[in-house]
PDB file of C-alpha atoms in Angstrom:
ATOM      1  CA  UNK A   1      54.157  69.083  53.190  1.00  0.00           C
ATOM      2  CA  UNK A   2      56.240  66.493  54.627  1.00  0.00           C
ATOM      3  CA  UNK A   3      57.066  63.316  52.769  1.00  0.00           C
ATOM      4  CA  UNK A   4      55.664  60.274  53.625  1.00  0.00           C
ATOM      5  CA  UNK A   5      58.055  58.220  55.204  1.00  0.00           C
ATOM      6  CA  UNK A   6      58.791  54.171  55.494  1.00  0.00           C
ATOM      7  CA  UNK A   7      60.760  53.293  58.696  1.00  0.00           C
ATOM      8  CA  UNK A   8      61.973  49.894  60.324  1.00  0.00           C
ATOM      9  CA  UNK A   9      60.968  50.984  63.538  1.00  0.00           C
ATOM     10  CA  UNK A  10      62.872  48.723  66.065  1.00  0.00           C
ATOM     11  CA  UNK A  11      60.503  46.558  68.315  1.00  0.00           C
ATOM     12  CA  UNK A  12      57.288  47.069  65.832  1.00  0.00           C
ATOM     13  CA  UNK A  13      58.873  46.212  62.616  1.00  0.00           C
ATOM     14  CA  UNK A  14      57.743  48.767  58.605  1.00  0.00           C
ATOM     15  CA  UNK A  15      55.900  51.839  60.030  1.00  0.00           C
ATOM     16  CA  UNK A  16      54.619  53.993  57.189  1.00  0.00           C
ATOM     17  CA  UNK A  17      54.442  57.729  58.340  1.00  0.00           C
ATOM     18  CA  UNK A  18      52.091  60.124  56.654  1.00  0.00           C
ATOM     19  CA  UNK A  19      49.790  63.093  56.966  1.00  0.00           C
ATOM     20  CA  UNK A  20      46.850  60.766  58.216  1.00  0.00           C
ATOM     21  CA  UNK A  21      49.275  58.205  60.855  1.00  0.00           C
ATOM     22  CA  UNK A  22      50.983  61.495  61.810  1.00  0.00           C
ATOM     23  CA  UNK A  23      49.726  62.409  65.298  1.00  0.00           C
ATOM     24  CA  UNK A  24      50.637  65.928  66.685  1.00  0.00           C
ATOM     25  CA  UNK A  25      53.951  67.069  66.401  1.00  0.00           C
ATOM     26  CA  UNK A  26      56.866  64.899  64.702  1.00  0.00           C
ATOM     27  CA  UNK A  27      60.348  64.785  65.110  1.00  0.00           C
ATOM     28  CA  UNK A  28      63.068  63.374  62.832  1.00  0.00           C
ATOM     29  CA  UNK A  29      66.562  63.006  64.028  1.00  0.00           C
ATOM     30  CA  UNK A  30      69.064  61.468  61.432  1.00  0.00           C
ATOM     31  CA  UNK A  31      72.145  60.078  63.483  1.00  0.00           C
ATOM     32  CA  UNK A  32      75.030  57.813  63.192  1.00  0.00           C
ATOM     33  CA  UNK A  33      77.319  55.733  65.608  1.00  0.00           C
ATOM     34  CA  UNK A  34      79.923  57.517  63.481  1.00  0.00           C
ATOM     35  CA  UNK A  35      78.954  60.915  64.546  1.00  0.00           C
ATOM     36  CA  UNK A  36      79.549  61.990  68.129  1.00  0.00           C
ATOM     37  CA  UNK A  37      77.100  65.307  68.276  1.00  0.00           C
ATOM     38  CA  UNK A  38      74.479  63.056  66.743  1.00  0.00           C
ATOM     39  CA  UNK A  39      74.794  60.615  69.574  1.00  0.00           C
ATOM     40  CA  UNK A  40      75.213  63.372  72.166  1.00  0.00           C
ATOM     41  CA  UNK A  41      71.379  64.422  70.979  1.00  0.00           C
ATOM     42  CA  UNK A  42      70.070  60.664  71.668  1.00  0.00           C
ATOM     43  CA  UNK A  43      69.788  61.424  75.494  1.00  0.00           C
ATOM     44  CA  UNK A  44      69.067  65.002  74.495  1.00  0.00           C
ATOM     45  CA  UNK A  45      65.410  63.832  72.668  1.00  0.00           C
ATOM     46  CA  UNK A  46      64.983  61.405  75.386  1.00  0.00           C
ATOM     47  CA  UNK A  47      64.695  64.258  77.980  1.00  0.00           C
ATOM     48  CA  UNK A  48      62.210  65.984  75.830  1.00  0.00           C
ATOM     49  CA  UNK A  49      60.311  62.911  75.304  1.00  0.00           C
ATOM     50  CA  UNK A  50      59.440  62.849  78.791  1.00  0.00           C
ATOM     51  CA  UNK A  51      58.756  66.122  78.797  1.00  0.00           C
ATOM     52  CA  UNK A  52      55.948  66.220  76.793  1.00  0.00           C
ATOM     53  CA  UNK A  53      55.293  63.320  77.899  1.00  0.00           C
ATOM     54  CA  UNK A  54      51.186  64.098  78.051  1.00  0.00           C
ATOM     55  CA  UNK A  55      51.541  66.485  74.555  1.00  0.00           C
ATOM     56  CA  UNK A  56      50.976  64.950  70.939  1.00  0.00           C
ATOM     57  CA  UNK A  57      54.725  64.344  70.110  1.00  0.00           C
ATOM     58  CA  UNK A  58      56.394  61.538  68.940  1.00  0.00           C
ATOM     59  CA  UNK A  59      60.313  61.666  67.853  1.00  0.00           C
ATOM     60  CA  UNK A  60      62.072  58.953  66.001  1.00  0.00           C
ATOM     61  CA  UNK A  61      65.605  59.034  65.714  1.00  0.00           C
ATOM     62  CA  UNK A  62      66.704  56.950  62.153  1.00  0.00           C
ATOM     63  CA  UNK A  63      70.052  55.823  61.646  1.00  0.00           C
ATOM     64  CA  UNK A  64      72.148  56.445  58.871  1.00  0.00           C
ATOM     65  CA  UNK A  65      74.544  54.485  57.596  1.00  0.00           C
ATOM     66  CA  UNK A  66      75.549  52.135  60.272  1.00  0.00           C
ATOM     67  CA  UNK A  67      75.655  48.178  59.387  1.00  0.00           C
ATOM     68  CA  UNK A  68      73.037  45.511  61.355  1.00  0.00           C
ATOM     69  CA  UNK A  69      76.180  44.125  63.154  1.00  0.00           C
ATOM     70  CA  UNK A  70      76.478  48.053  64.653  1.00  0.00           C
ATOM     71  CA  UNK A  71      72.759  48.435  65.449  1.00  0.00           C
ATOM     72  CA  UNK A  72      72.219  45.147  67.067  1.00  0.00           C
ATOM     73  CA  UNK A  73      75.158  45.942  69.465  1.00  0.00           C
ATOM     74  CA  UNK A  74      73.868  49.984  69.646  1.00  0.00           C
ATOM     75  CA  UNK A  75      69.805  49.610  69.850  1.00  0.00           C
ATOM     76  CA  UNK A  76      69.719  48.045  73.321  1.00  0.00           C
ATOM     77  CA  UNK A  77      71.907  50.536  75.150  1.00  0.00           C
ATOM     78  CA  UNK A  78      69.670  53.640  73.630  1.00  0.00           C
ATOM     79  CA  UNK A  79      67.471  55.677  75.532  1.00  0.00           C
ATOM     80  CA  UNK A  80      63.953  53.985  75.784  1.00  0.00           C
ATOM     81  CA  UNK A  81      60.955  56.394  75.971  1.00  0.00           C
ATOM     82  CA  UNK A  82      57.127  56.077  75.131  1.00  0.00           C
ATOM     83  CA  UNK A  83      57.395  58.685  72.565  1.00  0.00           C
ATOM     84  CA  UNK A  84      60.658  58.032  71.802  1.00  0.00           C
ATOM     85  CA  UNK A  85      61.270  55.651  68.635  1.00  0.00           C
ATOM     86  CA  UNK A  86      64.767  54.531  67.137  1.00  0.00           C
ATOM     87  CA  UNK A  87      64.710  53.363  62.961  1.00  0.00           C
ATOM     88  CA  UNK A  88      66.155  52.926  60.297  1.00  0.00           C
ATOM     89  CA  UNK A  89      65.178  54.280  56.822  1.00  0.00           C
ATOM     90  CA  UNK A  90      63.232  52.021  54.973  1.00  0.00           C
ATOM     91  CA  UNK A  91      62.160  52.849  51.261  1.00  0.00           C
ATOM     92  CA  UNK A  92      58.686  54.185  49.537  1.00  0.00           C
ATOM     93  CA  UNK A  93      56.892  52.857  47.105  1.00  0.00           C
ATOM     94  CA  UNK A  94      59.696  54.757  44.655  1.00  0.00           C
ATOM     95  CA  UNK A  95      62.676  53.633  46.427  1.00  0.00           C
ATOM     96  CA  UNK A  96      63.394  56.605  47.994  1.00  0.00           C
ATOM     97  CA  UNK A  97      64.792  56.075  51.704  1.00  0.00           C
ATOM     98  CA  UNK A  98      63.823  59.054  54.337  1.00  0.00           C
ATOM     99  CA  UNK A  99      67.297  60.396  54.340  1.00  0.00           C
ATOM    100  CA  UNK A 100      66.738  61.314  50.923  1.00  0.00           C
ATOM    101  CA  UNK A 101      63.454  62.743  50.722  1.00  0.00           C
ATOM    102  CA  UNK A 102      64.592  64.839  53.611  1.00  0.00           C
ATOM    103  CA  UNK A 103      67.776  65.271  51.732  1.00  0.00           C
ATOM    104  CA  UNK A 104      69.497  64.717  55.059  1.00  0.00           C
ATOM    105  CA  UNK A 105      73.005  65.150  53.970  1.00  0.00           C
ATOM    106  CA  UNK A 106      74.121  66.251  57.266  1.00  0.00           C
ATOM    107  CA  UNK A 107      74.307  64.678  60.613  1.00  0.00           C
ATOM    108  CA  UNK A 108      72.652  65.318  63.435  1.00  0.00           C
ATOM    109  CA  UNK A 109      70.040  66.409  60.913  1.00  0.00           C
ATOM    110  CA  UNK A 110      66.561  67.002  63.173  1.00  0.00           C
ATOM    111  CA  UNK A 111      63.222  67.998  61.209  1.00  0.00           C
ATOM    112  CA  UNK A 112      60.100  69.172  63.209  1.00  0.00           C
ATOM    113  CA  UNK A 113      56.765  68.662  61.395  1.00  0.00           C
ATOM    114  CA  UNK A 114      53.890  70.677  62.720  1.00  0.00           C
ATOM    115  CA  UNK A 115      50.083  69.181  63.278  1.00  0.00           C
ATOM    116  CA  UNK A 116      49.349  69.641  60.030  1.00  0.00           C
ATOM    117  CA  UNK A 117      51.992  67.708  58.691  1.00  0.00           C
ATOM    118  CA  UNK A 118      54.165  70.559  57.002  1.00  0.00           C
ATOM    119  CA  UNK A 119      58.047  71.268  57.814  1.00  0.00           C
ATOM    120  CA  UNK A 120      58.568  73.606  60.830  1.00  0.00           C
ATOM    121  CA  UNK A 121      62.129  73.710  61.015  1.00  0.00           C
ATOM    122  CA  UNK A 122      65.048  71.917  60.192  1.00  0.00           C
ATOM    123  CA  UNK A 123      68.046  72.198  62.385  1.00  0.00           C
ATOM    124  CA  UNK A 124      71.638  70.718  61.627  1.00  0.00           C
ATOM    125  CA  UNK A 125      73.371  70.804  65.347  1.00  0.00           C
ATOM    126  CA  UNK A 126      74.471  68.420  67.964  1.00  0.00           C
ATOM    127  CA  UNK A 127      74.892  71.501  70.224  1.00  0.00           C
ATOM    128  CA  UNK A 128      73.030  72.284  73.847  1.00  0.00           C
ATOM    129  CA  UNK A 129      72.596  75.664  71.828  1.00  0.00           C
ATOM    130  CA  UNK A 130      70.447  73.884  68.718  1.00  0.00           C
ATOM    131  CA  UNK A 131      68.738  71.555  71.094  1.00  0.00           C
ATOM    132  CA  UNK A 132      67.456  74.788  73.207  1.00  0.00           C
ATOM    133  CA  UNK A 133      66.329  75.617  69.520  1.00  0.00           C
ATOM    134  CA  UNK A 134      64.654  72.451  68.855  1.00  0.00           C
ATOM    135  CA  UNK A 135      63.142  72.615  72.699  1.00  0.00           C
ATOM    136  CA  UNK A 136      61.631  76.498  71.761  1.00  0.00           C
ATOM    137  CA  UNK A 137      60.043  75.184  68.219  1.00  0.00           C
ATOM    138  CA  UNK A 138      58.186  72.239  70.293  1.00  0.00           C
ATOM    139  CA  UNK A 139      57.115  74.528  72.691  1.00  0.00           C
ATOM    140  CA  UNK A 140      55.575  77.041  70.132  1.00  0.00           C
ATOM    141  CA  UNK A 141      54.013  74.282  68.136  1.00  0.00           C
ATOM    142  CA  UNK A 142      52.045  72.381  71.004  1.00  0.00           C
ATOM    143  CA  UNK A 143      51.389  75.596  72.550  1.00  0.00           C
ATOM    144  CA  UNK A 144      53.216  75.726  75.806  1.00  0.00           C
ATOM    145  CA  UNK A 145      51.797  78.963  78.022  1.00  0.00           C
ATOM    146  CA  UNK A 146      54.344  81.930  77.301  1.00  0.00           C
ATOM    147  CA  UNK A 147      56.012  80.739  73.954  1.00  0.00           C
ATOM    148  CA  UNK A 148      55.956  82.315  70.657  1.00  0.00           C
ATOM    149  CA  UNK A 149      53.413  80.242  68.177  1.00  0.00           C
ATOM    150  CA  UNK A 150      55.024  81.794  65.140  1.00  0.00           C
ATOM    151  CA  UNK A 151      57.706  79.539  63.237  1.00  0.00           C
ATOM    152  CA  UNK A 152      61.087  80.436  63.202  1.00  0.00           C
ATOM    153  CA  UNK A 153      63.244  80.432  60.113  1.00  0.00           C
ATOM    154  CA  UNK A 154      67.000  78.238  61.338  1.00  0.00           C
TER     155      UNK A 154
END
């Protein structure tokens, strides 16, 4: 199953994610102003925020690395969607930030988790090739007419 998670979710403050405040299908995208693929996927997720617009989905994008100074100058110029929240790791009752229970050691790192709270897919790519990917795995898990349910192994 997926880890709980403890996020400062900018513009609602500590958000604890787990199995139970999970709703549908999750997305975790771990980015950094350092990184240009992982900002080349912030526009990316807000496109398929509005496209499922009306489906269970929610995405946060959590920031790695970057200082306040950074964010304060970088969080107003992002992408804003309904679905579509931007974070930064906070730590669980152990001390343990998101990026490492994820063990996201690579950037653009995006995790799906399905409905019942388990990791669909991980996929480590700032390309239009890995978001088509990411786009295929969201379609198969909310059940999109046509699409393949089964997960795919990245």
């Amino acid at each position: 199953p997926a880890p709980t998670t403890e996020l400062y979710v900018f513009g609602k403050g500590r958000t604890k994610l787990d199995k139970k405040s999970r709703e549908g299908v999750t997305v975790y995208m771990f980015w950094s102003t350092k990184n240009r693929d992982s900002q080349k996927m912030l526009p990316a997720l807000a496109s398929l925020s509005r496209a499922y617009v009306k489906d269970p989905l929610h995405i946060y994008t959590i920031n790695l690395g970057d200082n306040m100074e950074t964010l304060k100058t970088v969080m107003p110029k992002l992408p804003r969607q309904p679905r579509l929240h931007h974070a930064i790791a906070g730590k669980d009752a152990k001390g343990k930030s998101a990026n490492e229970l994820y063990q996201a050691m690579l950037i653009p790192s995006t995790y799906i988790i399905d409905q019942e709270g388990k990791v669909h897919a991980l996929h480590i790519s700032g390309t239009s090739k890995g978001l088509g990917l990411i786009n295929e795995d969201l379609e198969a898990l909310l059940k999109k007419p046509g699409n393949v349910t089964a997960p795919r192994r990245r």
